[in-house]
Amino acid sequence: MSSGSGFGDEKGGSSSVGEPEYGHDPASGGIFSSDYKRHDDLKEMLDSNKDSLKLEAMKRIVAMIARGKNASDLFPAVVKNVACKNIEVKKLVYVYLVRYAEEQQDLALLSISTFQRGLKDPNQLIRASALRVLSSIRVTIIVPIMMLAIKEAASDMSPYVRKTAAHAIPKLYSLDPEQKDQLIEVIEKLLADKTTLVAGSVVMAFEEVCPERIDLIHKNYRKLCNLLIDVEEWGQVVIINMLTRYARTQFLNPNVNESLLEESGEKAFYGSDDEEGKEEKAEAAALAKRKPYVMDPDHRLLLRNTKPLLQSRNAAVVMAVAQLYFHLAPKAEVGVIAKALVRLMRSHSEVQYVVLQNVATMTIKRRGMFEPYLKSFYIRSTDPTQIKILKLEVLTNLANETNISTILREFQTYIKSMDKDFVAATIQAIGRCATNIGEVRDTCLNGLVQLLSNRDELVVAESVVVIKKLLQMQPEQHSDIIKHMAKLTDNIQVPMARASILWLIGEYCEHVPKIAPDVLRKMAKTFTNEEDIVKLQIINLAAKLYLTNSKQTKLLTQYVLNLAKYDQNYDIRDRARFIRQLIVPTDKSGALSKYAKKLFLALKPAPVLESPFKDRDHFQLGSLSHLLNAKAGGYQELPDWPETAPDPSVRNVEVPEWTKCSSREKRKEKKVEKPFYSDSEEESGPTESADSESDSASGSGSGSESEESGSGSESEESREESESEQEDKEDEEDKRKKKKKTDRGKVKAPAVESPESEESSGAEEKNRAQKVKGRRSGSESESEEEEESESESSRSESESESESESDTDAKKKKKAPVTKPPPKQAKKESKKEKKEMSLLDLDDFEPTPSPQVTPVNNFLSSSLVTDLEGLSLTDTVMAPTTIAPSGSVKTYELLHRITGEGLGVEYCFSRQPFSPDAHMVAVQIMFTNNTNAETKNLHVEDPKLQSGMRIKEFPEIELLPPGEMVTVVMGIDFCDSTQAANFQLCTHIRKFFVSIQPPVGELMMPVFMTENEFKKEQGQLMGMNEISEKLTLGEKCQNEHGIVQRVTSAANVSRVPCGSDKECRFAGKTVSSGILVLVTVATKEERAAQLTVNCEKMVIGTMLVKDILQALTQ
Amino acid sequence: MIHSLFLVNSSGDIFLEKHWKSVVSRSVCDYFFEAQERASEPENVPPVIPTPHHYLISVLRHRIYFVAVIQSEVPPLFVIEFLHRVVDTFQDYFGLCTEAAIKDNVVVVYELLEEMLDNGFPLATESNILKELIKPPTILRTVVNTITGSTNVGEQLPTGQLSVVPWRRTGVKYTNNEAYFDVVEEIDAIIDKSGSTITAEIQGVIDACVKLTGMPDLTLSFMNPRLLDDVSFHPCVRFKRWEAERILSFIPPDGNFRLLSYHVSSQNLVAIPVYVKHNITFREGSSQGRFELTLGPKQTMGKAVESVLVSSQLPRGVLNANLNASQGTYTFDPVTKLLTWDVGKINPQKLPSLKGSMSLQAGASKPDENPTIIIQFKIQQMAISGLKVNRLDMYGEKYKPFKGIKYMTKAGKFQVRT
C-alpha cells in the first residue's frame, strides 16, 4: 500500500502545466499549489535522517517520473542520497539519476565517486551494479572514467561483471562514438570469453558497435556455435542473427547445384529477367569450377547446433532459427522449420502477425514446405482482420493444382463473412489463384460472375475489378461476361468498379459492338455526376468507340468531350483536349492522329497478379526491415553467398605457431605430423583443451568427405584435413601423383586420421542419435575425459584397425606400411611420458615403414585378460580364440542370424573386470558373419538406457569378412539393476534393435575375504538385509563341489574359505556401487539345505536367492 | 534495442512511461493513436508502426497497449516476445495486469522494468530471479513495510543471476513438498455447416506447480510419447534426454511454470466431443428469422462435458432475439449483436436446446451471411489425445514429495460454421 499511497499523495505537489492529471485531488492541490513551495515536502523528507521517510519520498518521485512528470528540480536533494545504506532508496536514487543525469550534468558528477568505489567492491554483484549505473549516466565528461571501468570490468574474475561490461559498451559508444577503436578492443577480448553469460551480451555489443568487423568472429565462431544452446534466450536471438550474416560471407551456397537443376523450373513461374541472368552467371561459374559441393563442417556445425532451438518457448528464438535455416540450409533441410513456425501460430496475435508475414515470404520460395500445414492457415471468424488477410496471402501462395479445390471451397465460406475488408481480399485472392492455376480459371471466373449479383456493393465492385484483370488474359471467350458487366453499370455505384467496367467495354468493344455505344450513351447522360476516375474512363471509352465505330458514336463522343472540356478537374480537361487532338481529324492534326488507333487499341499485356511478398526475401527474414519491406535504420544487409569460400582456416583457434605456416604445402606437412601427437594433445595440454571443447562437435564433413577422413575430431587439424580433402576431390589425379612424390609421411596422414576419429566416434555417447545418418559425425572430445589407459589402448586398437582396413582396401594399400609408428609407440609407453612429450620429440618419430607389429601394452592394467581382449579387437583372425571366458560361461543370443540377415550376434558375461571403467560389467559380444558379403562398420548407436545407466561402446568393427567371427567387449553400467540396456547395432546397411538384460548374478564381481571378515560383514547385514530360503538340493549337487559349481555359475562370486564342511560361503560385490553380497549355503541331513543371502540391496538379494535356488534345486 | 516503453489504456491515455536510453518525447505516441483510430477493432492496430524517426512495436493485453519505441533494426518478435514477458511478469506479481494494478504498484513496476532491461537489452526476465531482486507485494508485506519501514527490495544480492540454473533460486524450503502437473489440451476445430470437420487439431500444455525443497531433479515420462508431434520446452528441460529417450528431465523452477507445450500429430484423428444441430434462417421479405440450436455430446469417452458456453455474433440486421433455452440462460446484446448462451453441463438424456425467433430490421434485406457459432467447454479428467503420464521420479533430494497429475480437455478455437 505504501507505494499506492505515494502515488496518490504526490499528485498535488506535482501539478505541472499542460499535463492531464488522473484523479486529481483538489483538496491536496490547494495545499501545495504555489510554485515556490513545490516539492518542498519531498526535499524535507529526503533530507531527514529516517530511511522510511526517504523511501517514501523516493517512491513518490519515481511515481512522478513514471507518469512523465518533470522532477528535475529535486536533483540536488536526491543525489545526496546516492550513498544511502537502505538498498531500496539506493535503487530508486539510481533510477532517478539515470533519468535526469543528462539534464544536470554538473550535479551528476557528485555521484560518480560512489560508483567508482563500488567498482572496487569485493562483491561481484555490487561491482556489476556500480558499473551498470555508471555507464547508464549519459554525461560526456565521464567518458574516460567509463572507458577505464569497462576495460577493467572486461577482465574481471566474475563472468557477471564481464557481462555488465559488455552491456556497457554500446552505452559508451552511443555517448561518444570516438571511442570505437578502444571499444572494439574490449569487444574482441570479451568475444573470446568462454562463458555463456557473456556470449549474448558481447555479440549484442558487437552488433551495435562494429557489425562490419566480421573478422573478429572467425576465432570465436565454433565456440559461439557450441555455447549457443546454453546462452539465455535473448542472447540466442542476437547470436543466431549475427551468425546468419557471418555464414553468408564465409560459406558456399549449399543449394548451388540444385538451383541449376531444379529451381529454374520453379523460378520460371515468377521468374524475372535479371534473376535468370544472375542464375545463368552462377551456372556458368559453377560449371567452370565443376566441383561437387561439399558443405563446410563449420557450416554444418551451425545448422546442427541451432536446430534444437526450434523447440524454444521463445517465439523470437524460433523465428531466428527459422530464418537461419531459410537463408543457410540446403533445400532439403529447410522443411524442419515449418512445424515450429506453425506452432507459433497458436501464440498471441502480434506473434502471429509477424510469423505470418515471414511465412508468406517463405511460401513464395519454398511452397512445398508448408503444404502439409495448409489447414493450419484456415481462417477463423474471430481472427483480427490483419491476421485474416495474411493467412489469405499464405493460402493463396500455397494453392496448386491438387489443393485448389479445397482452397476455393474455403474461400467461398470467407466470402460470406461480415468483415468486408476481408471479403474484398478474398476476392482478390481468388483472382490470383485463377491467374496462377490455369485449370481453375473458368471456375473462378464463373464464381466471381456469380458474385456480381451479390447484394453487397463492395463485393461486386471488387469482383468487377478482379474479373477485369482475368478477362484481359483471354477476352475472346468471354463476351457474354462483358455483356453481363455492361448491364451492371446501371446498379453499381463504386467508382473503381464502374471505371473497370467501362475500361473493359472500351477495350473489347469489338466483342460487344451493339452494347458499347449504348453504354456510352448512358454514361454521357450521367457524366457530370461521376467520380473522376469514371469520367476518365468514359472519355477513354468514347475515344475508342469513335475510332472503331465512328458512325454511331461520333456525336456522343463530341458531347462527352465537350462536357469534359468544362470539367472542374484539370486532369479531365487535359485528357479531353489531348484526346480530341488525337482522334478528331482536323487540318492541323499532326502526324500522331494517324496512329490513334494504334495508340488506343494496342494489345495490352495482361496484368500479373502477384504477391506483395514477392522478393521480400532479400531482406533477412524475421527482421524489422522485412516486416516493413523497407530498410530500417541500422539494418545489416544479408550478403550474397561468395563465389568461392574464403579460407576456412581462419576459424581455427590459436595453437602453437607451427599452424601458422602460410603455404599449403607446409600445412600439409603439419598435417602429416598431426596424428603423432593428436593423442597427447587430447590428453594433456591445457591450452588445447579449450579448443577441443569448442570444437568438440565440430567436425563431420559431408558424406563424401568422411569417406576418407572420417571427420574432424581434433580442433585444428581436422579443419586442415577436410580442406585438403576438398582439394583432393577437385583433382584426384593430381593428388595421386603428389602422393607418390611426397614422402610417405605425408601420404599416410589421412589414413591414420580416419581410424582414429572412428575410434573416438565409437566412444561417443548417445547424442550421436541426433546426427544425420550416413555421415560419420564428429567425435565429441570425450576422449579427453577418458582415462589415460583407455585412450592408450584405443589408440593401439585404432592403429591396427586401420591396418586391417588397408589390407582389404586396395586403394589404401600403399598407405598401409606407414600407417603406424610402432617404435615411437613402444618408446612412448615405456617412458610413460605422454604428457610431457614435447613437440620436438616428433623428430624422433620419423615414420618407420614397419610391417604389422602387435601393439604392446606395457602399462599396468587391472587385468591382463581385458587387455588381451582389447587386443583381440585389433586382429580379426585371432579374435575368437584369444580368450576363452573363464569357467563355463553361458552365452545369450543378441541377434539371431535370421533376423540379423546373416549377421549372428551372441553375447556372454565374461566376468572380467572392464578396465576402462571399473563400474561397468564387461559384456563380450561375438559377431558371426553368415552371409557371403562383407559386413562393414559394425557399431553401436542410439543407446536407450534407464536413467543412470551408461554404456561404453566397443570400437567400431571396420570389416567382418564372410564366414568370419569377431569378438569385442563392451562395458555396461547397469546401475545394479536388471533393467535391459537397449541400443541399436548398426552395420553399414542395417540397424538392429537389440537389448542386453543381465541376470542378477552377473551384476557382481568376486571379493576375496577371510572367514572372519565374512562373519563380521554378515553380522552387519542382518534383519531386513538377510534373506534365507530352505531348499532341497538337486541330485547332481549334493556334494560340496557341486554346490560351489552351481553357485558360482549362477552368480559371479568367489568362495570364502570355511572351517565347517556343512557350509559353503561366497562373497561378491555389485559392480556398479560396490555393495557386498554374501551367500551362504548350509547343508543339512538328507538333501535339505538352507540358502542365505545378505545384501544391503534387498532387490538384488531376493533376485539372487531366486536364481541360486533354481540353480541348486535342478 | 528497446528505447522506451509507454503504457496506453483503452481510452488512449499514456499512464506510464519508462526510458532506458535518453528520453523520447511521448508525442511519438501520436502516430500510434492515429493507427488506433484507423483500426476498426482494438486488435486491428498493426503491431509495428513506422514513424519518421522511430518504430513503434505494440502488444495489446488486458486492454492495455504496451508500446515499445525502437530506433533501429531489431527483430520485431524479439520486442513482442519481451513485451509479453513483461505482461506475464506483472500478472505474476500483481495477480492481474490492469491499469489500476499497475498504477497502485507503480514503484514496483518501475523497479521491475529497470531490472528487466539494461540499455534496452533484456537482462533478467526469469521470474524467480526477479522475485529474488524485488519481492512481490502481498498484503501482509505492505502492512509490515508501512509499519517497520522495511522494503520490498531483496536484501540479499541476487545470486540467481550467477547460477547455472537461473530459473531456480537456491535455498527453497517447504514443509509440504508437492509437485502438481496439469495436462491441459485444447481442441481447435472448424466444423462445417453439415457437421463435418474441416480442420481439427489438439494443442496441449503441461503446466506445473512445483513446491519442492532444495534442488530436486525430476523426470517425467509418458506412456505414449509418440503422440507428441511438436513440442516446445521450458528452458529447464534437458533437450538431449528428450531426443534420446523421450523423457522429460529437468530441475524445475520454483512455483508455477509451463513445462511443455505440444501439438498432437495431425495424423491422429481428433475426437470431437460435442456436436451441434443448428437451423438459423432468415426469410426474404419477412422481418422474422428462425433460430434453433441443439447441443449433444459425442466421443466423450464417458466423461461429462461441462461449462459449456455458446456464443455467436448475429448479423447486424438482427434487432432482437426471442429465444427459449431448455437449460441455462442466454443473453443477447442488441448493440454488439452478440448472443451468448451459458449452458452448463450437457445432460445426454436431455439435450440442451435454444429455440425461438429473431426479429430483423423492418425493410432490410435478408442478411446473406450466417453467424459462426463459437463453443467453449471443459471435460475433466481426460486428455482427448490420450496422452498419459507414466511416472514422475525425483532425484537429488531425500524426502518423498506429494505428486499429482490432473488431466483436462478444453475447447480452444472451436467454431461451427452455419
Short mmCIF file of N, CA and C in Angstrom, two decimals, chain B residues 32-124:
data_model
loop_
_atom_site.label_atom_id
_atom_site.label_comp_id
_atom_site.label_asym_id
_atom_site.label_seq_id
_atom_site.Cartn_x
_atom_site.Cartn_y
_atom_site.Cartn_z
N PHE B 32 0.86 6.34 -32.97
CA PHE B 32 0.14 5.16 -32.53
C PHE B 32 -1.35 5.45 -32.45
N PHE B 33 -1.68 6.61 -31.89
CA PHE B 33 -3.10 6.94 -31.76
C PHE B 33 -3.77 7.04 -33.12
N GLU B 34 -3.02 7.57 -34.08
CA GLU B 34 -3.57 7.65 -35.44
C GLU B 34 -3.94 6.26 -35.95
N ALA B 35 -2.99 5.36 -35.79
CA ALA B 35 -3.23 4.00 -36.26
C ALA B 35 -4.39 3.37 -35.51
N GLN B 36 -4.48 3.73 -34.24
CA GLN B 36 -5.54 3.18 -33.41
C GLN B 36 -6.90 3.66 -33.92
N GLU B 37 -6.94 4.90 -34.32
CA GLU B 37 -8.20 5.45 -34.84
C GLU B 37 -8.59 4.77 -36.14
N ARG B 38 -7.59 4.52 -36.97
CA ARG B 38 -7.88 3.91 -38.26
C ARG B 38 -8.42 2.50 -38.11
N ALA B 39 -7.96 1.83 -37.08
CA ALA B 39 -8.34 0.43 -36.93
C ALA B 39 -9.78 0.33 -36.43
N SER B 40 -10.51 -0.57 -37.04
CA SER B 40 -11.90 -0.71 -36.65
C SER B 40 -12.03 -1.36 -35.27
N GLU B 41 -11.20 -2.34 -35.03
CA GLU B 41 -11.24 -3.05 -33.75
C GLU B 41 -9.92 -2.81 -33.03
N PRO B 42 -9.97 -2.88 -31.70
CA PRO B 42 -8.72 -2.64 -30.97
C PRO B 42 -7.60 -3.58 -31.40
N GLU B 43 -7.95 -4.81 -31.74
CA GLU B 43 -6.86 -5.76 -32.05
C GLU B 43 -6.38 -5.60 -33.49
N ASN B 44 -6.97 -4.66 -34.22
CA ASN B 44 -6.51 -4.46 -35.58
C ASN B 44 -5.43 -3.41 -35.72
N VAL B 45 -4.98 -2.87 -34.60
CA VAL B 45 -3.87 -1.92 -34.67
C VAL B 45 -2.63 -2.71 -35.10
N PRO B 46 -1.97 -2.26 -36.14
CA PRO B 46 -0.79 -3.02 -36.59
C PRO B 46 0.25 -3.09 -35.48
N PRO B 47 0.83 -4.24 -35.25
CA PRO B 47 1.82 -4.37 -34.17
C PRO B 47 3.08 -3.54 -34.41
N VAL B 48 3.38 -3.26 -35.66
CA VAL B 48 4.58 -2.48 -35.95
C VAL B 48 4.17 -1.25 -36.75
N ILE B 49 4.51 -0.10 -36.22
CA ILE B 49 4.16 1.15 -36.91
C ILE B 49 5.44 1.94 -37.14
N PRO B 50 5.76 2.22 -38.38
CA PRO B 50 6.94 3.05 -38.63
C PRO B 50 6.59 4.53 -38.49
N THR B 51 7.46 5.30 -37.87
CA THR B 51 7.31 6.74 -37.80
C THR B 51 8.60 7.32 -38.34
N PRO B 52 8.65 8.63 -38.59
CA PRO B 52 9.86 9.16 -39.23
C PRO B 52 11.17 8.81 -38.53
N HIS B 53 11.18 8.84 -37.22
CA HIS B 53 12.46 8.60 -36.55
C HIS B 53 12.49 7.31 -35.73
N HIS B 54 11.33 6.80 -35.44
CA HIS B 54 11.28 5.62 -34.58
C HIS B 54 10.36 4.57 -35.19
N TYR B 55 10.37 3.43 -34.57
CA TYR B 55 9.39 2.41 -34.89
C TYR B 55 8.65 2.08 -33.62
N LEU B 56 7.36 1.91 -33.74
CA LEU B 56 6.58 1.57 -32.55
C LEU B 56 6.14 0.13 -32.67
N ILE B 57 6.46 -0.65 -31.67
CA ILE B 57 6.02 -2.04 -31.66
C ILE B 57 5.13 -2.21 -30.45
N SER B 58 3.92 -2.67 -30.66
CA SER B 58 2.99 -2.70 -29.54
C SER B 58 2.33 -4.07 -29.40
N VAL B 59 1.95 -4.38 -28.20
CA VAL B 59 1.11 -5.54 -27.96
C VAL B 59 -0.09 -5.08 -27.14
N LEU B 60 -1.17 -5.79 -27.33
CA LEU B 60 -2.40 -5.46 -26.60
C LEU B 60 -2.71 -6.60 -25.66
N ARG B 61 -2.66 -6.33 -24.39
CA ARG B 61 -3.04 -7.36 -23.41
C ARG B 61 -3.88 -6.68 -22.34
N HIS B 62 -4.93 -7.34 -21.94
CA HIS B 62 -5.80 -6.83 -20.88
C HIS B 62 -6.23 -5.40 -21.16
N ARG B 63 -6.51 -5.12 -22.38
CA ARG B 63 -6.97 -3.81 -22.84
C ARG B 63 -5.97 -2.70 -22.53
N ILE B 64 -4.72 -3.07 -22.41
CA ILE B 64 -3.67 -2.06 -22.29
C ILE B 64 -2.72 -2.27 -23.47
N TYR B 65 -2.37 -1.20 -24.12
CA TYR B 65 -1.37 -1.30 -25.17
C TYR B 65 0.00 -1.06 -24.54
N PHE B 66 0.90 -1.98 -24.79
CA PHE B 66 2.29 -1.79 -24.36
C PHE B 66 3.06 -1.37 -25.61
N VAL B 67 3.42 -0.11 -25.66
CA VAL B 67 4.04 0.42 -26.87
C VAL B 67 5.54 0.61 -26.63
N ALA B 68 6.32 -0.14 -27.36
CA ALA B 68 7.77 0.00 -27.24
C ALA B 68 8.27 0.87 -28.38
N VAL B 69 9.22 1.72 -28.06
CA VAL B 69 9.80 2.59 -29.07
C VAL B 69 11.17 2.05 -29.45
N ILE B 70 11.36 1.86 -30.73
CA ILE B 70 12.60 1.27 -31.24
C ILE B 70 13.25 2.29 -32.16
N GLN B 71 14.56 2.34 -32.16
CA GLN B 71 15.17 3.32 -33.03
C GLN B 71 15.84 2.69 -34.24
N SER B 72 16.24 1.46 -34.10
CA SER B 72 16.92 0.86 -35.25
C SER B 72 16.50 -0.60 -35.39
N GLU B 73 17.04 -1.22 -36.40
CA GLU B 73 16.71 -2.60 -36.73
C GLU B 73 16.82 -3.53 -35.52
N VAL B 74 15.74 -4.27 -35.29
CA VAL B 74 15.73 -5.29 -34.26
C VAL B 74 14.65 -6.28 -34.68
N PRO B 75 14.85 -7.57 -34.43
CA PRO B 75 13.79 -8.49 -34.84
C PRO B 75 12.49 -8.14 -34.11
N PRO B 76 11.41 -7.91 -34.84
CA PRO B 76 10.17 -7.49 -34.18
C PRO B 76 9.67 -8.49 -33.15
N LEU B 77 9.88 -9.77 -33.45
CA LEU B 77 9.42 -10.78 -32.49
C LEU B 77 10.17 -10.68 -31.17
N PHE B 78 11.39 -10.25 -31.25
CA PHE B 78 12.20 -10.06 -30.05
C PHE B 78 11.48 -9.10 -29.10
N VAL B 79 11.03 -7.99 -29.66
CA VAL B 79 10.36 -6.98 -28.85
C VAL B 79 8.99 -7.48 -28.40
N ILE B 80 8.27 -8.08 -29.32
CA ILE B 80 6.93 -8.55 -28.98
C ILE B 80 6.99 -9.59 -27.88
N GLU B 81 7.90 -10.52 -28.05
CA GLU B 81 8.04 -11.57 -27.04
C GLU B 81 8.43 -10.96 -25.69
N PHE B 82 9.30 -9.99 -25.73
CA PHE B 82 9.71 -9.36 -24.48
C PHE B 82 8.52 -8.64 -23.82
N LEU B 83 7.76 -7.93 -24.61
CA LEU B 83 6.62 -7.20 -24.03
C LEU B 83 5.63 -8.17 -23.39
N HIS B 84 5.41 -9.28 -24.06
CA HIS B 84 4.53 -10.27 -23.45
C HIS B 84 5.11 -10.80 -22.15
N ARG B 85 6.41 -10.94 -22.13
CA ARG B 85 7.07 -11.40 -20.92
C ARG B 85 6.87 -10.38 -19.80
N VAL B 86 6.90 -9.11 -20.15
CA VAL B 86 6.66 -8.06 -19.16
C VAL B 86 5.26 -8.21 -18.59
N VAL B 87 4.30 -8.40 -19.48
CA VAL B 87 2.92 -8.53 -19.01
C VAL B 87 2.79 -9.76 -18.11
N ASP B 88 3.41 -10.85 -18.53
CA ASP B 88 3.35 -12.06 -17.70
C ASP B 88 3.93 -11.80 -16.32
N THR B 89 5.02 -11.06 -16.30
CA THR B 89 5.64 -10.77 -15.01
C THR B 89 4.70 -9.92 -14.14
N PHE B 90 4.09 -8.93 -14.75
CA PHE B 90 3.15 -8.10 -13.98
C PHE B 90 2.02 -8.96 -13.43
N GLN B 91 1.54 -9.85 -14.26
CA GLN B 91 0.45 -10.71 -13.83
C GLN B 91 0.88 -11.57 -12.67
N ASP B 92 2.10 -12.06 -12.79
CA ASP B 92 2.66 -12.89 -11.75
C ASP B 92 2.78 -12.10 -10.44
N TYR B 93 3.16 -10.86 -10.55
CA TYR B 93 3.38 -10.05 -9.36
C TYR B 93 2.09 -9.54 -8.74
N PHE B 94 1.20 -9.05 -9.59
CA PHE B 94 0.04 -8.34 -9.05
C PHE B 94 -1.24 -9.13 -9.17
N GLY B 95 -1.14 -10.37 -9.66
CA GLY B 95 -2.35 -11.17 -9.78
C GLY B 95 -3.06 -10.87 -11.08
N LEU B 96 -3.26 -9.63 -11.37
CA LEU B 96 -3.85 -9.30 -12.67
C LEU B 96 -3.19 -8.04 -13.17
N CYS B 97 -3.19 -7.92 -14.46
CA CYS B 97 -2.46 -6.80 -15.04
C CYS B 97 -3.45 -5.79 -15.58
N THR B 98 -3.94 -4.93 -14.71
CA THR B 98 -4.87 -3.90 -15.14
C THR B 98 -4.22 -2.55 -14.93
N GLU B 99 -4.88 -1.55 -15.47
CA GLU B 99 -4.36 -0.21 -15.29
C GLU B 99 -4.28 0.13 -13.80
N ALA B 100 -5.34 -0.23 -13.09
CA ALA B 100 -5.37 0.09 -11.66
C ALA B 100 -4.23 -0.61 -10.93
N ALA B 101 -4.03 -1.88 -11.23
CA ALA B 101 -2.98 -2.62 -10.54
C ALA B 101 -1.62 -2.02 -10.82
N ILE B 102 -1.41 -1.60 -12.05
CA ILE B 102 -0.11 -1.02 -12.40
C ILE B 102 0.07 0.33 -11.70
N LYS B 103 -0.99 1.11 -11.68
CA LYS B 103 -0.89 2.42 -11.03
C LYS B 103 -0.66 2.26 -9.52
N ASP B 104 -1.33 1.29 -8.93
CA ASP B 104 -1.17 1.07 -7.50
C ASP B 104 0.25 0.66 -7.16
N ASN B 105 0.88 -0.06 -8.06
CA ASN B 105 2.20 -0.60 -7.76
C ASN B 105 3.27 0.05 -8.63
N VAL B 106 3.07 1.31 -8.89
CA VAL B 106 3.92 1.93 -9.89
C VAL B 106 5.41 1.82 -9.56
N VAL B 107 5.73 1.85 -8.28
CA VAL B 107 7.15 1.78 -7.92
C VAL B 107 7.71 0.40 -8.21
N VAL B 108 6.94 -0.62 -7.85
CA VAL B 108 7.38 -1.99 -8.12
C VAL B 108 7.52 -2.19 -9.64
N VAL B 109 6.53 -1.67 -10.36
CA VAL B 109 6.59 -1.78 -11.82
C VAL B 109 7.87 -1.16 -12.34
N TYR B 110 8.18 0.00 -11.81
CA TYR B 110 9.36 0.69 -12.27
C TYR B 110 10.63 -0.07 -11.94
N GLU B 111 10.65 -0.60 -10.73
CA GLU B 111 11.82 -1.38 -10.33
C GLU B 111 11.97 -2.61 -11.21
N LEU B 112 10.84 -3.22 -11.52
CA LEU B 112 10.89 -4.41 -12.38
C LEU B 112 11.42 -4.06 -13.77
N LEU B 113 10.85 -3.01 -14.34
CA LEU B 113 11.28 -2.63 -15.68
C LEU B 113 12.76 -2.29 -15.69
N GLU B 114 13.20 -1.70 -14.60
CA GLU B 114 14.61 -1.34 -14.51
C GLU B 114 15.50 -2.59 -14.54
N GLU B 115 15.03 -3.65 -13.87
CA GLU B 115 15.84 -4.87 -13.83
C GLU B 115 15.73 -5.67 -15.12
N MET B 116 14.58 -5.58 -15.76
CA MET B 116 14.35 -6.45 -16.92
C MET B 116 15.16 -6.01 -18.13
N LEU B 117 15.40 -4.73 -18.25
CA LEU B 117 16.15 -4.26 -19.40
C LEU B 117 17.34 -3.45 -18.92
N ASP B 118 18.45 -3.62 -19.60
CA ASP B 118 19.58 -2.74 -19.36
C ASP B 118 19.92 -2.13 -20.70
N ASN B 119 19.81 -0.84 -20.78
CA ASN B 119 20.10 -0.16 -22.04
C ASN B 119 19.29 -0.76 -23.18
N GLY B 120 18.10 -1.20 -22.85
CA GLY B 120 17.23 -1.73 -23.89
C GLY B 120 17.45 -3.18 -24.23
N PHE B 121 18.39 -3.81 -23.58
CA PHE B 121 18.63 -5.23 -23.84
C PHE B 121 18.18 -6.05 -22.63
N PRO B 122 17.41 -7.11 -22.86
CA PRO B 122 16.89 -7.88 -21.72
C PRO B 122 17.99 -8.36 -20.79
N LEU B 123 17.76 -8.17 -19.51
CA LEU B 123 18.77 -8.55 -18.53
C LEU B 123 18.28 -9.72 -17.68
N ALA B 124 17.25 -9.48 -16.89
CA ALA B 124 16.71 -10.56 -16.06
C ALA B 124 15.24 -10.68 -16.37
#
